[in-house]
Each structure stands twice: as structure tokens, then as C-alpha cells.
């Protein structure tokens, strides 16, 4: 039986939860967060999001201010303490664990406890509201719903969060939108770095930086990905279209180069790809 105290929910952890990649252990809200000191750290991951007031997080003697639009992502077994600086310090919090929780956070470049500033805190806050609503329900499989919400919450931290002077991923995607749209509609013809830089109103060098920060790849790697995606769509949508014509429509005048590039990326030739997926239908 789950425990509900002061509007906070403490989940009963069974074998079902322990099998999940990420599961909720407790969730709640404090209208004025009291002082917490954990010399041995805490057993679970924690996300503590400030909605008003201001607090201090102390990790290994280093103090960090935590105010509105910010939160604390705390890793297990890391000693820490936090307390109100400007009261009431109102927070919403969730603790979680799971077989895949640590790996998911690492893959999103969250390698340890930190303060995360949210460019847009509302989507993450909505996940917190949804999480406590799901935790309070009487659905016997509510742990699965909570797991799904937690997954999206962590993605929200990655999407909207940034450390110190780094802007959020969403900010970069917004800035990149004109170039990405241009590639989507013009990938069938030559696309130059100067054209992309012009769409972004930046230098060609900084356009490359933006692609790396946002997508983790160079501009022409992204263009190749778009062209090959469209080539695959053509191969399946128009089965009578020759491979040479598919390559030309995708943006490759040289059929041999198109086939070589396709095989290098997909592990099979365009003809083999078409045969495999059309026969599977």
C-alpha cells in the first residue's frame, strides 16, 4: 500500500518496479522546503524544482543558488544539503531509480548532481503535476504510467535545461529551424554551407558550430541523412522507379556514388533495401 503524507506520495516498490528502466519512488511538494542535510547522500536520483522563493544547495562545500526556473538534479550517494534562503521556498520534487536511470542520464550528458536552469519550466512542471496525479491513482499498473512520465520529464530536463551560460537545446533548435527547413525542401539539389549560414544569419564557421551543438554532426552529415531518408521513402513508395532515378531525385547525380553511400550507411544496396522491405509487407 502506497503511503500518502502531507500530500506527498511514497510508492511501494515491488518486483514490477525493480524491472523497469526507470521508476518512481516518491513524489510531492513542499510549500516551504525545510533544511535537508544528507552526509551520506540519498538512495535515489532526485529532481527538485523551485516554483518560488530561493534556496541554497551545498555540494562538497560549494554553494549554489536555486531560484525560480531552476531545479536540483541530485545523484544517489552524493553528500549534499539544501535550505531556504528566501522564504517561502516552494518546491516540487520527485525521487526515482531503475535499471536504466543512470545510463539514461549519462547518455543525456548529466554526469552528476547539478543545478539546471530551465529556459521554459512549464513543460517540466506539467510532468511533475502529471506524476503526482498518477501516483495518487488507484490503478494497479500506475507504476508503468509513472515510468512513462518520468522518462518524458528527464527528456524535458535535457530539452529545456542548461548549465550556467549554456543555452537550452530547444533554443538551439529554434535558431536552427530556418536552415533545417531549407535542407528539407532543397535536399534534391546542391546545398552549400554559405546558403545555410545565410539562413541563420551567421558565419559559415559558426553555422558548423550550431549544427554540432544541436545535432552532434556536421551540416553535410545532416544533409546526407535527409537525402537517404527521402531515397528510402522513394524506393518503397515508387517500386517501379529505377535506382538511378531515385538517387537523382534524392540529390545525387552519380548513381554509383549514391549506391556506395547508401550501402555504407544502411548496410545494403538500394535494390536490396527495396526488396527486403517490400517483400516484408
Coordinates of N, CA and C in Angstrom, one line a residue, residues 120-236:
X120 N 12.3 27.0 -20.4 CA 10.9 27.0 -20.3 C 10.5 26.0 -19.2
X121 N 10.2 26.4 -18.0 CA 10.0 25.4 -16.9 C 8.6 24.8 -17.0
X122 N 7.7 25.3 -17.7 CA 6.3 24.8 -17.7 C 6.1 23.4 -18.1
X123 N 6.8 23.0 -19.3 CA 6.6 21.6 -19.7 C 7.1 20.6 -18.6
X124 N 8.2 20.9 -18.0 CA 8.7 20.0 -16.9 C 7.8 20.0 -15.7
X125 N 7.3 21.2 -15.4 CA 6.4 21.3 -14.2 C 5.1 20.5 -14.5
X126 N 4.6 20.5 -15.7 CA 3.4 19.8 -16.1 C 3.7 18.3 -15.8
X127 N 4.9 17.8 -16.2 CA 5.2 16.4 -15.9 C 5.2 16.1 -14.4
X128 N 5.6 17.1 -13.6 CA 5.5 16.9 -12.2 C 4.1 16.8 -11.7
X129 N 3.2 17.7 -12.2 CA 1.8 17.6 -11.9 C 1.2 16.2 -12.3
X130 N 1.5 15.8 -13.5 CA 1.0 14.5 -14.0 C 1.5 13.4 -13.2
X131 N 2.8 13.5 -12.7 CA 3.4 12.4 -11.9 C 2.7 12.2 -10.6
X132 N 2.4 13.3 -9.9 CA 1.7 13.1 -8.6 C 0.3 12.7 -8.8
X133 N -0.3 13.1 -9.9 CA -1.7 12.6 -10.2 C -1.7 11.1 -10.4
X134 N -0.7 10.7 -11.2 CA -0.7 9.2 -11.5 C -0.3 8.4 -10.2
X135 N 0.6 9.0 -9.4 CA 1.0 8.3 -8.2 C -0.2 8.1 -7.2
X136 N -1.1 9.1 -7.2 CA -2.2 9.1 -6.3 C -3.4 8.2 -6.8
X137 N -3.3 7.7 -8.0 CA -4.4 7.0 -8.6 C -4.4 5.6 -7.9
X138 N -5.6 4.9 -8.2 CA -5.7 3.5 -7.6 C -5.5 2.4 -8.7
X139 N -5.0 2.9 -9.9 CA -4.7 1.9 -10.9 C -3.6 1.0 -10.5
X140 N -3.8 -0.3 -10.5 CA -2.7 -1.3 -10.1 C -1.5 -1.2 -10.9
X141 N -1.6 -0.7 -12.1 CA -0.4 -0.6 -13.0 C 0.1 0.8 -13.2
X142 N -0.2 1.6 -12.1 CA 0.2 3.0 -12.2 C 1.7 3.2 -12.3
X143 N 2.4 2.2 -11.8 CA 3.9 2.3 -11.9 C 4.4 2.5 -13.3
X144 N 3.7 1.8 -14.3 CA 4.1 1.9 -15.7 C 3.8 3.3 -16.2
X145 N 2.7 3.9 -15.8 CA 2.4 5.3 -16.2 C 3.4 6.2 -15.6
X146 N 3.7 6.1 -14.3 CA 4.7 6.9 -13.7 C 6.1 6.8 -14.4
X147 N 6.4 5.6 -14.8 CA 7.7 5.4 -15.5 C 7.7 6.2 -16.8
X148 N 6.6 6.1 -17.5 CA 6.5 6.9 -18.8 C 6.6 8.4 -18.6
X149 N 5.9 8.9 -17.6 CA 6.0 10.3 -17.3 C 7.4 10.7 -16.9
X150 N 8.1 9.9 -16.0 CA 9.4 10.2 -15.6 C 10.4 10.2 -16.8
X151 N 10.2 9.3 -17.8 CA 11.0 9.3 -19.0 C 10.9 10.7 -19.7
X152 N 9.7 11.1 -19.9 CA 9.5 12.4 -20.5 C 10.0 13.6 -19.7
X153 N 9.9 13.4 -18.4 CA 10.4 14.5 -17.5 C 11.9 14.7 -17.7
X154 N 12.6 13.5 -17.7 CA 14.1 13.6 -17.9 C 14.4 14.2 -19.3
X155 N 13.7 13.8 -20.3 CA 13.9 14.4 -21.6 C 13.6 15.9 -21.6
X156 N 12.7 16.3 -20.8 CA 12.4 17.7 -20.7 C 13.5 18.5 -20.1
X157 N 14.2 17.8 -19.1 CA 15.4 18.5 -18.5 C 16.5 18.7 -19.5
X158 N 16.6 17.7 -20.4 CA 17.6 17.8 -21.5 C 17.2 18.8 -22.5
X159 N 15.9 18.8 -22.9 CA 15.5 19.7 -23.9 C 15.5 21.2 -23.5
X160 N 15.0 21.5 -22.3 CA 14.9 22.8 -21.9 C 15.9 23.3 -20.9
X161 N 16.8 22.4 -20.4 CA 17.7 22.7 -19.4 C 19.1 23.2 -19.9
X162 N 19.8 24.0 -19.1 CA 21.1 24.3 -19.5 C 21.9 24.7 -18.2
X163 N 23.2 24.5 -18.3 CA 24.1 24.8 -17.1 C 24.7 26.2 -17.4
X164 N 24.6 27.0 -16.4 CA 25.3 28.3 -16.4 C 25.1 29.0 -17.7
X165 N 26.1 29.3 -18.5 CA 26.0 30.1 -19.7 C 25.6 29.3 -21.0
X166 N 25.3 28.0 -20.8 CA 24.9 27.3 -22.0 C 23.4 27.4 -22.2
X167 N 23.0 27.7 -23.5 CA 21.6 27.8 -23.8 C 20.9 26.4 -23.9
X168 N 19.6 26.4 -23.8 CA 18.9 25.1 -23.8 C 19.0 24.5 -25.2
X169 N 18.8 23.2 -25.3 CA 18.7 22.5 -26.6 C 17.6 23.1 -27.5
X170 N 16.5 23.4 -26.8 CA 15.3 24.0 -27.5 C 15.7 25.3 -28.2
X171 N 16.5 26.1 -27.5 CA 16.9 27.4 -28.0 C 17.7 27.2 -29.3
X172 N 18.6 26.2 -29.3 CA 19.4 25.9 -30.5 C 18.5 25.4 -31.6
X173 N 17.6 24.5 -31.3 CA 16.7 24.0 -32.3 C 15.9 25.2 -33.0
X174 N 15.4 26.1 -32.1 CA 14.6 27.2 -32.6 C 15.5 28.1 -33.6
X175 N 16.8 28.3 -33.2 CA 17.7 29.1 -34.0 C 18.0 28.3 -35.3
X176 N 18.1 27.0 -35.3 CA 18.4 26.2 -36.4 C 17.3 26.0 -37.4
X177 N 16.0 26.3 -37.0 CA 14.9 25.9 -37.8 C 14.9 26.4 -39.2
X178 N 15.3 27.7 -39.5 CA 15.4 28.1 -40.9 C 16.3 27.2 -41.8
X179 N 17.4 26.9 -41.3 CA 18.4 26.0 -42.0 C 17.8 24.6 -42.2
X180 N 17.2 24.1 -41.2 CA 16.7 22.7 -41.3 C 15.5 22.7 -42.3
X181 N 14.7 23.7 -42.3 CA 13.6 23.8 -43.3 C 14.1 23.9 -44.7
X182 N 15.2 24.7 -44.8 CA 15.8 24.9 -46.2 C 16.3 23.6 -46.7
X183 N 17.0 22.8 -45.8 CA 17.5 21.5 -46.2 C 16.4 20.6 -46.6
X184 N 15.3 20.5 -45.8 CA 14.2 19.6 -46.1 C 13.6 19.9 -47.4
X185 N 13.5 21.1 -47.8 CA 12.8 21.4 -49.1 C 13.8 21.5 -50.3
X186 N 15.1 21.5 -50.0 CA 16.1 21.7 -51.1 C 17.1 20.6 -51.2
X187 N 16.9 19.5 -50.5 CA 17.9 18.5 -50.4 C 18.2 17.8 -51.8
X188 N 17.2 17.9 -52.7 CA 17.4 17.3 -54.0 C 18.3 18.0 -54.9
X189 N 18.8 19.2 -54.5 CA 19.7 20.0 -55.3 C 20.9 20.3 -54.4
X190 N 22.0 20.9 -55.0 CA 23.2 21.2 -54.2 C 22.8 22.2 -53.1
X191 N 23.3 22.0 -51.9 CA 23.1 22.9 -50.7 C 24.5 23.3 -50.2
X192 N 24.8 24.5 -50.2 CA 26.1 25.0 -49.7 C 26.1 25.5 -48.3
X193 N 27.3 25.5 -47.7 CA 27.4 26.0 -46.3 C 27.1 27.5 -46.3
X194 N 27.5 28.2 -47.3 CA 27.1 29.6 -47.3 C 25.6 29.9 -47.3
X195 N 24.9 29.0 -48.0 CA 23.4 29.2 -48.1 C 22.8 28.9 -46.7
X196 N 23.3 27.9 -46.0 CA 22.8 27.6 -44.7 C 23.2 28.7 -43.7
X197 N 24.4 29.2 -43.8 CA 24.8 30.3 -42.9 C 24.0 31.5 -43.1
X198 N 23.6 31.8 -44.4 CA 22.8 32.9 -44.7 C 21.4 32.8 -44.1
X199 N 20.8 31.6 -44.1 CA 19.5 31.3 -43.5 C 19.6 31.6 -42.0
X200 N 20.7 31.3 -41.4 CA 20.9 31.5 -39.9 C 21.4 32.9 -39.5
X201 N 21.8 33.7 -40.5 CA 22.4 35.0 -40.3 C 23.7 34.9 -39.4
X202 N 24.5 33.9 -39.7 CA 25.8 33.7 -39.0 C 26.8 33.4 -40.0
X203 N 28.1 33.3 -39.6 CA 29.2 33.0 -40.5 C 29.1 31.5 -40.8
X204 N 29.7 31.0 -41.9 CA 29.8 29.6 -42.2 C 30.4 28.8 -41.0
X205 N 31.4 29.4 -40.4 CA 32.1 28.7 -39.3 C 31.2 28.5 -38.1
X206 N 30.4 29.5 -37.8 CA 29.5 29.4 -36.7 C 28.3 28.5 -37.0
X207 N 27.9 28.4 -38.3 CA 26.9 27.5 -38.7 C 27.3 26.1 -38.4
X208 N 28.5 25.7 -38.6 CA 29.0 24.4 -38.3 C 29.0 24.1 -36.8
X209 N 29.3 25.2 -36.0 CA 29.3 25.1 -34.6 C 27.8 24.8 -34.1
X210 N 26.9 25.5 -34.7 CA 25.5 25.3 -34.3 C 25.0 23.9 -34.6
X211 N 25.4 23.4 -35.8 CA 25.0 22.0 -36.1 C 25.5 21.0 -35.1
X212 N 26.8 21.2 -34.7 CA 27.4 20.3 -33.8 C 26.7 20.4 -32.4
X213 N 26.4 21.6 -32.0 CA 25.8 21.8 -30.7 C 24.4 21.2 -30.6
X214 N 23.7 21.4 -31.7 CA 22.3 21.0 -31.8 C 22.1 19.5 -32.1
X215 N 22.8 19.1 -33.2 CA 22.5 17.8 -33.7 C 23.7 16.8 -33.5
X216 N 24.9 17.3 -33.1 CA 26.0 16.5 -32.9 C 26.6 16.0 -34.2
X217 N 26.5 16.7 -35.3 CA 27.0 16.3 -36.6 C 27.3 17.6 -37.4
X218 N 28.1 17.4 -38.5 CA 28.4 18.5 -39.4 C 27.2 18.7 -40.3
X219 N 27.1 19.9 -40.9 CA 26.0 20.2 -41.8 C 25.8 19.1 -42.9
X220 N 26.9 18.7 -43.5 CA 26.7 17.8 -44.7 C 26.4 16.4 -44.3
X221 N 26.8 16.0 -43.0 CA 26.3 14.8 -42.5 C 24.8 14.8 -42.3
X222 N 24.3 15.9 -41.9 CA 22.8 16.0 -41.7 C 22.1 16.0 -43.1
X223 N 22.7 16.7 -44.1 CA 22.1 16.7 -45.4 C 22.1 15.3 -46.0
X224 N 23.2 14.5 -45.8 CA 23.2 13.2 -46.3 C 22.1 12.3 -45.6
X225 N 21.9 12.5 -44.3 CA 20.8 11.8 -43.6 C 19.4 12.1 -44.2
X226 N 19.2 13.4 -44.5 CA 17.9 13.8 -45.1 C 17.7 13.1 -46.5
X227 N 18.8 13.2 -47.3 CA 18.7 12.6 -48.7 C 18.5 11.1 -48.6
X228 N 19.2 10.4 -47.8 CA 19.0 9.0 -47.7 C 17.6 8.6 -47.2
X229 N 17.1 9.4 -46.2 CA 15.7 9.2 -45.8 C 14.7 9.3 -46.9
X230 N 14.9 10.3 -47.7 CA 14.0 10.6 -48.8 C 14.2 9.5 -49.9
X231 N 15.4 9.0 -50.1 CA 15.7 7.9 -51.0 C 14.9 6.7 -50.6
X232 N 15.0 6.4 -49.3 CA 14.3 5.2 -48.8 C 12.8 5.3 -49.0
X233 N 12.3 6.5 -48.8 CA 10.8 6.7 -49.0 C 10.5 6.5 -50.5
X234 N 11.3 7.0 -51.4 CA 11.0 6.8 -52.8 C 11.1 5.3 -53.2
X235 N 12.1 4.6 -52.7 CA 12.3 3.2 -53.0 C 11.1 2.4 -52.7
X236 N 10.4 2.7 -51.6 CA 9.2 2.0 -51.2 C 7.9 2.5 -51.8

